[in-house]
Amino acid sequence: EAGVAQSPRYKIIEKRQSVAFWCNPISGHATLYWYQQILGQGPKLLIQFQNNGVVDDSQLPKDRFSAERLKGVDSTLKIQPAKLEDSAVYLCASSLNRGDTEAFFGQGTRLTVV
Amino acid sequence: ILNVEQSPQSLHVQEGDSTNFTCSFPSSNFYALHWYRWETAKSPEALFVMTLNGDEKKKGRISATLNTKEGYSYLYIKGSQPEDSATYLCAFPSYDKVIFGPGTSLSVIP
């Protein structure tokens, strides 16, 4: 079974620029998560989708972050404009359903904002 | 707000030492607890899913125990090896989301 795919693996941008990350979850997984992991901290949930609907985006900084999951499969996470404090690893994960099964993670995108 | 805590935040041990760390979670409405190992530049990898009070799971030199009444789980590593160096995360599924602890960063010194 193919795992969760994310791209790019690494990205370096200047502050105030825009960036987008892409995630392809495991086939058949209804739930998709985007996490932000800042060095020294645990992953923080940014947004959770159930199929193509948003379940939780309470910790998403909506003034600069946006995410979509068109057709309930692939997802993109965008930051516009980026700030220095956005430097982190952005992890995408998927699970069969909401909160009740193991989540499978992609390798993450390491973003550095300079 | 549900809180999942882990201690210690980081740990440095010599190769061959045994070690353990703790995950604390809300004891009410328990469903399951997940342990993950996250090595640098790799995906977090699931270690254990624990569901029953008193559960004990083992995978090689790594084992975990669960106490749902008091809201904690211990992860043990026997005879640590350099390849055990990673961040160990616990995660608590709550209704419709998964809440992660901050992780314990383990470094095993050869």
PDB file of C-alpha atoms in Angstrom:
ATOM      1  CA  GLU A   1       0.000   0.000   0.000  1.00  0.00           C
ATOM      2  CA  ALA A   2       1.419   3.389  -0.970  1.00  0.00           C
ATOM      3  CA  GLY A   3       1.979   5.759   1.918  1.00  0.00           C
ATOM      4  CA  VAL A   4       1.130   9.415   2.370  1.00  0.00           C
ATOM      5  CA  ALA A   5       2.996  11.490  -0.189  1.00  0.00           C
ATOM      6  CA  GLN A   6       4.072  15.053   0.433  1.00  0.00           C
ATOM      7  CA  SER A   7       5.966  17.580  -1.622  1.00  0.00           C
ATOM      8  CA  PRO A   8       8.228  19.374  -1.616  1.00  0.00           C
ATOM      9  CA  ARG A   9      10.513  17.847   1.023  1.00  0.00           C
ATOM     10  CA  TYR A  10      12.321  21.099   1.684  1.00  0.00           C
ATOM     11  CA  LYS A  11      11.575  24.732   0.957  1.00  0.00           C
ATOM     12  CA  ILE A  12      13.459  27.930   1.750  1.00  0.00           C
ATOM     13  CA  ILE A  13      11.695  31.238   1.173  1.00  0.00           C
ATOM     14  CA  GLU A  14      12.062  34.825   2.238  1.00  0.00           C
ATOM     15  CA  LYS A  15       9.592  36.367   4.652  1.00  0.00           C
ATOM     16  CA  ARG A  16       6.510  37.836   3.013  1.00  0.00           C
ATOM     17  CA  GLN A  17       6.744  35.339   0.153  1.00  0.00           C
ATOM     18  CA  SER A  18       4.108  32.686  -0.497  1.00  0.00           C
ATOM     19  CA  VAL A  19       4.488  28.924  -0.375  1.00  0.00           C
ATOM     20  CA  ALA A  20       2.275  25.910  -0.996  1.00  0.00           C
ATOM     21  CA  PHE A  21       2.563  22.317   0.156  1.00  0.00           C
ATOM     22  CA  TRP A  22       0.854  19.317  -1.368  1.00  0.00           C
ATOM     23  CA  CYS A  23      -0.348  16.088   0.203  1.00  0.00           C
ATOM     24  CA  ASN A  24      -1.727  12.892  -1.304  1.00  0.00           C
ATOM     25  CA  PRO A  25      -3.202  10.667   1.425  1.00  0.00           C
ATOM     26  CA  ILE A  26      -3.514   6.903   1.419  1.00  0.00           C
ATOM     27  CA  SER A  27      -6.234   5.793  -0.952  1.00  0.00           C
ATOM     28  CA  GLY A  28      -9.579   5.415   0.791  1.00  0.00           C
ATOM     29  CA  HIS A  29      -8.658   7.448   3.853  1.00  0.00           C
ATOM     30  CA  ALA A  30     -11.460   9.869   4.617  1.00  0.00           C
ATOM     31  CA  THR A  31      -9.637  11.939   7.205  1.00  0.00           C
ATOM     32  CA  LEU A  32      -6.694  14.178   6.390  1.00  0.00           C
ATOM     33  CA  TYR A  33      -4.694  16.233   8.867  1.00  0.00           C
ATOM     34  CA  TRP A  34      -2.146  19.004   8.489  1.00  0.00           C
ATOM     35  CA  TYR A  35       0.205  19.445  11.447  1.00  0.00           C
ATOM     36  CA  GLN A  36       2.857  22.063  12.137  1.00  0.00           C
ATOM     37  CA  GLN A  37       5.845  20.922  14.148  1.00  0.00           C
ATOM     38  CA  ILE A  38       8.133  23.667  15.398  1.00  0.00           C
ATOM     39  CA  LEU A  39      11.531  22.552  16.617  1.00  0.00           C
ATOM     40  CA  GLY A  40      11.321  21.340  20.216  1.00  0.00           C
ATOM     41  CA  GLN A  41       7.542  21.041  20.239  1.00  0.00           C
ATOM     42  CA  GLY A  42       5.028  18.317  19.419  1.00  0.00           C
ATOM     43  CA  PRO A  43       2.982  18.433  16.238  1.00  0.00           C
ATOM     44  CA  LYS A  44       0.161  21.011  16.393  1.00  0.00           C
ATOM     45  CA  LEU A  45      -2.989  20.339  14.422  1.00  0.00           C
ATOM     46  CA  LEU A  46      -3.612  23.106  11.903  1.00  0.00           C
ATOM     47  CA  ILE A  47      -6.594  21.690  10.065  1.00  0.00           C
ATOM     48  CA  GLN A  48      -8.516  18.442   9.790  1.00  0.00           C
ATOM     49  CA  PHE A  49     -10.649  17.398   6.828  1.00  0.00           C
ATOM     50  CA  GLN A  50     -13.277  14.698   6.693  1.00  0.00           C
ATOM     51  CA  ASN A  51     -13.565  13.964   2.987  1.00  0.00           C
ATOM     52  CA  ASN A  52     -13.673  17.489   1.505  1.00  0.00           C
ATOM     53  CA  GLY A  53     -15.216  19.189   4.538  1.00  0.00           C
ATOM     54  CA  VAL A  54     -13.331  20.953   7.341  1.00  0.00           C
ATOM     55  CA  VAL A  55     -13.784  19.337  10.772  1.00  0.00           C
ATOM     56  CA  ASP A  56     -11.438  21.536  12.783  1.00  0.00           C
ATOM     57  CA  ASP A  57      -9.406  24.576  11.773  1.00  0.00           C
ATOM     58  CA  SER A  58      -9.411  26.292  15.153  1.00  0.00           C
ATOM     59  CA  GLN A  59      -5.616  26.549  15.303  1.00  0.00           C
ATOM     60  CA  LEU A  60      -5.097  27.614  11.701  1.00  0.00           C
ATOM     61  CA  PRO A  61      -3.883  31.246  11.447  1.00  0.00           C
ATOM     62  CA  LYS A  62      -6.488  32.148   8.892  1.00  0.00           C
ATOM     63  CA  ASP A  63      -5.048  35.559   8.117  1.00  0.00           C
ATOM     64  CA  ARG A  64      -2.142  33.889   6.350  1.00  0.00           C
ATOM     65  CA  PHE A  65      -2.801  30.134   6.142  1.00  0.00           C
ATOM     66  CA  SER A  66      -5.339  28.420   3.915  1.00  0.00           C
ATOM     67  CA  ALA A  67      -5.994  24.814   3.008  1.00  0.00           C
ATOM     68  CA  GLU A  68      -8.283  22.952   0.697  1.00  0.00           C
ATOM     69  CA  ARG A  69      -9.099  19.381  -0.143  1.00  0.00           C
ATOM     70  CA  LEU A  70     -10.923  19.443  -3.406  1.00  0.00           C
ATOM     71  CA  LYS A  71     -12.736  16.215  -4.312  1.00  0.00           C
ATOM     72  CA  GLY A  72     -11.838  14.784  -0.896  1.00  0.00           C
ATOM     73  CA  VAL A  73      -8.484  13.365  -1.967  1.00  0.00           C
ATOM     74  CA  ASP A  74      -5.381  15.555  -2.390  1.00  0.00           C
ATOM     75  CA  SER A  75      -4.874  18.594  -0.228  1.00  0.00           C
ATOM     76  CA  THR A  76      -2.835  21.787  -0.425  1.00  0.00           C
ATOM     77  CA  LEU A  77      -1.739  24.036   2.410  1.00  0.00           C
ATOM     78  CA  LYS A  78      -0.747  27.597   1.570  1.00  0.00           C
ATOM     79  CA  ILE A  79       0.993  30.312   3.533  1.00  0.00           C
ATOM     80  CA  GLN A  80       0.709  33.855   2.254  1.00  0.00           C
ATOM     81  CA  PRO A  81       2.636  35.886   3.336  1.00  0.00           C
ATOM     82  CA  ALA A  82       5.139  33.811   5.308  1.00  0.00           C
ATOM     83  CA  LYS A  83       6.679  34.978   8.570  1.00  0.00           C
ATOM     84  CA  LEU A  84       9.909  33.889  10.218  1.00  0.00           C
ATOM     85  CA  GLU A  85       7.955  32.005  12.906  1.00  0.00           C
ATOM     86  CA  ASP A  86       6.375  29.802  10.230  1.00  0.00           C
ATOM     87  CA  SER A  87       9.674  27.921   9.938  1.00  0.00           C
ATOM     88  CA  ALA A  88       8.689  24.373  10.859  1.00  0.00           C
ATOM     89  CA  VAL A  89       8.036  20.907   9.525  1.00  0.00           C
ATOM     90  CA  TYR A  90       4.573  20.593   8.002  1.00  0.00           C
ATOM     91  CA  LEU A  91       3.264  17.061   8.313  1.00  0.00           C
ATOM     92  CA  CYS A  92       0.323  15.610   6.475  1.00  0.00           C
ATOM     93  CA  ALA A  93      -1.386  12.535   7.873  1.00  0.00           C
ATOM     94  CA  SER A  94      -4.398  10.481   6.929  1.00  0.00           C
ATOM     95  CA  SER A  95      -6.581   7.926   8.650  1.00  0.00           C
ATOM     96  CA  LEU A  96      -9.495   5.776   7.643  1.00  0.00           C
ATOM     97  CA  ASN A  97     -11.853   7.808   9.739  1.00  0.00           C
ATOM     98  CA  ARG A  98     -12.060  10.474  12.413  1.00  0.00           C
ATOM     99  CA  GLY A  99      -9.832  10.049  15.478  1.00  0.00           C
ATOM    100  CA  ASP A 100     -10.515   6.384  16.013  1.00  0.00           C
ATOM    101  CA  THR A 101      -7.739   4.732  14.078  1.00  0.00           C
ATOM    102  CA  GLU A 102      -4.038   5.035  13.566  1.00  0.00           C
ATOM    103  CA  ALA A 103      -2.858   8.013  11.552  1.00  0.00           C
ATOM    104  CA  PHE A 104      -0.282   7.486   8.821  1.00  0.00           C
ATOM    105  CA  PHE A 105       2.157  10.273   8.181  1.00  0.00           C
ATOM    106  CA  GLY A 106       3.999  11.649   5.195  1.00  0.00           C
ATOM    107  CA  GLN A 107       7.660  12.573   5.469  1.00  0.00           C
ATOM    108  CA  GLY A 108       6.822  16.218   5.938  1.00  0.00           C
ATOM    109  CA  THR A 109       7.937  19.441   4.323  1.00  0.00           C
ATOM    110  CA  ARG A 110      10.650  21.343   6.141  1.00  0.00           C
ATOM    111  CA  LEU A 111      10.042  25.056   5.622  1.00  0.00           C
ATOM    112  CA  THR A 112      12.685  27.637   6.413  1.00  0.00           C
ATOM    113  CA  VAL A 113      11.676  31.293   6.242  1.00  0.00           C
ATOM    114  CA  VAL A 114      14.627  33.686   6.122  1.00  0.00           C
TER     115      VAL A 114
ATOM    116  CA  ILE B   1      -9.043  21.952  26.428  1.00  0.00           C
ATOM    117  CA  LEU B   2      -7.571  18.463  26.437  1.00  0.00           C
ATOM    118  CA  ASN B   3      -3.902  18.288  27.353  1.00  0.00           C
ATOM    119  CA  VAL B   4      -1.436  15.515  26.602  1.00  0.00           C
ATOM    120  CA  GLU B   5       1.896  15.838  28.382  1.00  0.00           C
ATOM    121  CA  GLN B   6       5.162  13.981  28.045  1.00  0.00           C
ATOM    122  CA  SER B   7       8.222  13.874  30.231  1.00  0.00           C
ATOM    123  CA  PRO B   8      11.075  14.322  30.128  1.00  0.00           C
ATOM    124  CA  GLN B   9      11.327  16.716  27.201  1.00  0.00           C
ATOM    125  CA  SER B  10      14.715  15.268  26.247  1.00  0.00           C
ATOM    126  CA  LEU B  11      16.953  12.464  27.358  1.00  0.00           C
ATOM    127  CA  HIS B  12      20.567  11.523  26.694  1.00  0.00           C
ATOM    128  CA  VAL B  13      21.623   7.983  27.559  1.00  0.00           C
ATOM    129  CA  GLN B  14      24.650   5.808  26.939  1.00  0.00           C
ATOM    130  CA  GLU B  15      24.420   2.884  24.561  1.00  0.00           C
ATOM    131  CA  GLY B  16      23.279  -0.165  26.518  1.00  0.00           C
ATOM    132  CA  ASP B  17      21.374   1.793  29.167  1.00  0.00           C
ATOM    133  CA  SER B  18      17.693   1.156  29.661  1.00  0.00           C
ATOM    134  CA  THR B  19      15.369   4.109  29.791  1.00  0.00           C
ATOM    135  CA  ASN B  20      11.723   5.054  30.122  1.00  0.00           C
ATOM    136  CA  PHE B  21       9.494   8.057  29.634  1.00  0.00           C
ATOM    137  CA  THR B  22       5.944   9.055  30.400  1.00  0.00           C
ATOM    138  CA  CYS B  23       2.829  10.202  28.590  1.00  0.00           C
ATOM    139  CA  SER B  24      -0.010  11.731  30.649  1.00  0.00           C
ATOM    140  CA  PHE B  25      -3.497  12.135  29.216  1.00  0.00           C
ATOM    141  CA  PRO B  26      -7.038  12.870  30.386  1.00  0.00           C
ATOM    142  CA  SER B  27      -8.385   9.770  32.135  1.00  0.00           C
ATOM    143  CA  SER B  28     -12.028  10.486  31.247  1.00  0.00           C
ATOM    144  CA  ASN B  29     -13.540   9.357  27.929  1.00  0.00           C
ATOM    145  CA  PHE B  30     -10.522   7.213  27.136  1.00  0.00           C
ATOM    146  CA  TYR B  31     -10.596   5.459  23.813  1.00  0.00           C
ATOM    147  CA  ALA B  32      -6.999   4.626  22.890  1.00  0.00           C
ATOM    148  CA  LEU B  33      -3.438   5.857  23.166  1.00  0.00           C
ATOM    149  CA  HIS B  34      -0.927   5.745  20.337  1.00  0.00           C
ATOM    150  CA  TRP B  35       2.865   5.812  20.568  1.00  0.00           C
ATOM    151  CA  TYR B  36       4.905   6.977  17.579  1.00  0.00           C
ATOM    152  CA  ARG B  37       8.623   7.108  16.885  1.00  0.00           C
ATOM    153  CA  TRP B  38       9.797  10.009  14.746  1.00  0.00           C
ATOM    154  CA  GLU B  39      13.324   9.828  13.393  1.00  0.00           C
ATOM    155  CA  THR B  40      14.858  12.897  11.810  1.00  0.00           C
ATOM    156  CA  ALA B  41      13.928  13.326   8.133  1.00  0.00           C
ATOM    157  CA  LYS B  42      11.489  10.406   8.251  1.00  0.00           C
ATOM    158  CA  SER B  43       7.746  10.003   8.780  1.00  0.00           C
ATOM    159  CA  PRO B  44       6.489   9.374  12.303  1.00  0.00           C
ATOM    160  CA  GLU B  45       6.086   5.619  12.604  1.00  0.00           C
ATOM    161  CA  ALA B  46       3.427   3.966  14.723  1.00  0.00           C
ATOM    162  CA  LEU B  47       4.828   1.830  17.557  1.00  0.00           C
ATOM    163  CA  PHE B  48       1.824   0.816  19.617  1.00  0.00           C
ATOM    164  CA  VAL B  49      -1.910   1.324  19.880  1.00  0.00           C
ATOM    165  CA  MET B  50      -3.045   0.741  23.445  1.00  0.00           C
ATOM    166  CA  THR B  51      -6.663   0.401  24.387  1.00  0.00           C
ATOM    167  CA  LEU B  52      -7.133  -1.572  27.622  1.00  0.00           C
ATOM    168  CA  ASN B  53      -6.236  -0.584  31.161  1.00  0.00           C
ATOM    169  CA  GLY B  54      -3.259  -2.673  32.231  1.00  0.00           C
ATOM    170  CA  ASP B  55      -2.310  -3.295  28.594  1.00  0.00           C
ATOM    171  CA  GLU B  56       1.321  -4.078  27.965  1.00  0.00           C
ATOM    172  CA  LYS B  57       2.706  -4.156  24.437  1.00  0.00           C
ATOM    173  CA  LYS B  58       6.165  -5.173  23.284  1.00  0.00           C
ATOM    174  CA  LYS B  59       8.129  -4.801  20.064  1.00  0.00           C
ATOM    175  CA  GLY B  60      11.721  -6.021  20.320  1.00  0.00           C
ATOM    176  CA  ARG B  61      13.463  -4.005  23.013  1.00  0.00           C
ATOM    177  CA  ILE B  62      10.642  -1.476  23.292  1.00  0.00           C
ATOM    178  CA  SER B  63       7.599  -1.990  25.477  1.00  0.00           C
ATOM    179  CA  ALA B  64       4.750   0.147  26.757  1.00  0.00           C
ATOM    180  CA  THR B  65       2.251  -0.023  29.600  1.00  0.00           C
ATOM    181  CA  LEU B  66      -1.060   1.725  30.082  1.00  0.00           C
ATOM    182  CA  ASN B  67      -2.999   2.951  33.111  1.00  0.00           C
ATOM    183  CA  THR B  68      -6.267   4.489  31.973  1.00  0.00           C
ATOM    184  CA  LYS B  69      -7.594   5.112  35.489  1.00  0.00           C
ATOM    185  CA  GLU B  70      -4.783   7.465  36.393  1.00  0.00           C
ATOM    186  CA  GLY B  71      -4.144   8.636  32.847  1.00  0.00           C
ATOM    187  CA  TYR B  72      -0.581   7.639  32.021  1.00  0.00           C
ATOM    188  CA  SER B  73       1.447   5.384  29.790  1.00  0.00           C
ATOM    189  CA  TYR B  74       5.111   4.448  30.094  1.00  0.00           C
ATOM    190  CA  LEU B  75       7.408   3.618  27.194  1.00  0.00           C
ATOM    191  CA  TYR B  76      10.463   1.507  28.058  1.00  0.00           C
ATOM    192  CA  ILE B  77      13.552   0.874  25.960  1.00  0.00           C
ATOM    193  CA  LYS B  78      15.832  -1.909  27.141  1.00  0.00           C
ATOM    194  CA  GLY B  79      19.514  -1.743  26.189  1.00  0.00           C
ATOM    195  CA  SER B  80      19.297   1.470  24.153  1.00  0.00           C
ATOM    196  CA  GLN B  81      21.070   1.524  20.798  1.00  0.00           C
ATOM    197  CA  PRO B  82      22.100   4.541  18.691  1.00  0.00           C
ATOM    198  CA  GLU B  83      19.345   3.677  16.203  1.00  0.00           C
ATOM    199  CA  ASP B  84      16.779   4.281  18.971  1.00  0.00           C
ATOM    200  CA  SER B  85      17.625   7.997  18.828  1.00  0.00           C
ATOM    201  CA  ALA B  86      14.387   9.714  17.840  1.00  0.00           C
ATOM    202  CA  THR B  87      11.503  11.743  19.184  1.00  0.00           C
ATOM    203  CA  TYR B  88       8.840   9.582  20.812  1.00  0.00           C
ATOM    204  CA  LEU B  89       5.334  10.981  20.562  1.00  0.00           C
ATOM    205  CA  CYS B  90       2.170   9.862  22.251  1.00  0.00           C
ATOM    206  CA  ALA B  91      -1.213  10.726  20.749  1.00  0.00           C
ATOM    207  CA  PHE B  92      -4.658  10.695  22.307  1.00  0.00           C
ATOM    208  CA  PRO B  93      -7.664  10.307  20.021  1.00  0.00           C
ATOM    209  CA  SER B  94     -10.487  12.450  21.360  1.00  0.00           C
ATOM    210  CA  TYR B  95     -13.892  12.087  19.711  1.00  0.00           C
ATOM    211  CA  ASP B  96     -12.989  13.275  16.243  1.00  0.00           C
ATOM    212  CA  LYS B  97      -9.394  14.495  16.474  1.00  0.00           C
ATOM    213  CA  VAL B  98      -6.005  13.229  17.579  1.00  0.00           C
ATOM    214  CA  ILE B  99      -4.066  15.303  20.120  1.00  0.00           C
ATOM    215  CA  PHE B 100      -0.312  14.876  20.281  1.00  0.00           C
ATOM    216  CA  GLY B 101       1.977  15.319  23.234  1.00  0.00           C
ATOM    217  CA  PRO B 102       5.099  17.484  22.835  1.00  0.00           C
ATOM    218  CA  GLY B 103       7.335  14.424  22.537  1.00  0.00           C
ATOM    219  CA  THR B 104      10.420  13.110  24.294  1.00  0.00           C
ATOM    220  CA  SER B 105      13.633  13.514  22.322  1.00  0.00           C
ATOM    221  CA  LEU B 106      15.974  10.576  22.967  1.00  0.00           C
ATOM    222  CA  SER B 107      19.661  10.632  22.080  1.00  0.00           C
ATOM    223  CA  VAL B 108      21.647   7.435  22.544  1.00  0.00           C
ATOM    224  CA  ILE B 109      25.367   8.082  22.780  1.00  0.00           C
ATOM    225  CA  PRO B 110      27.592   5.310  21.382  1.00  0.00           C
TER     226      PRO B 110
END
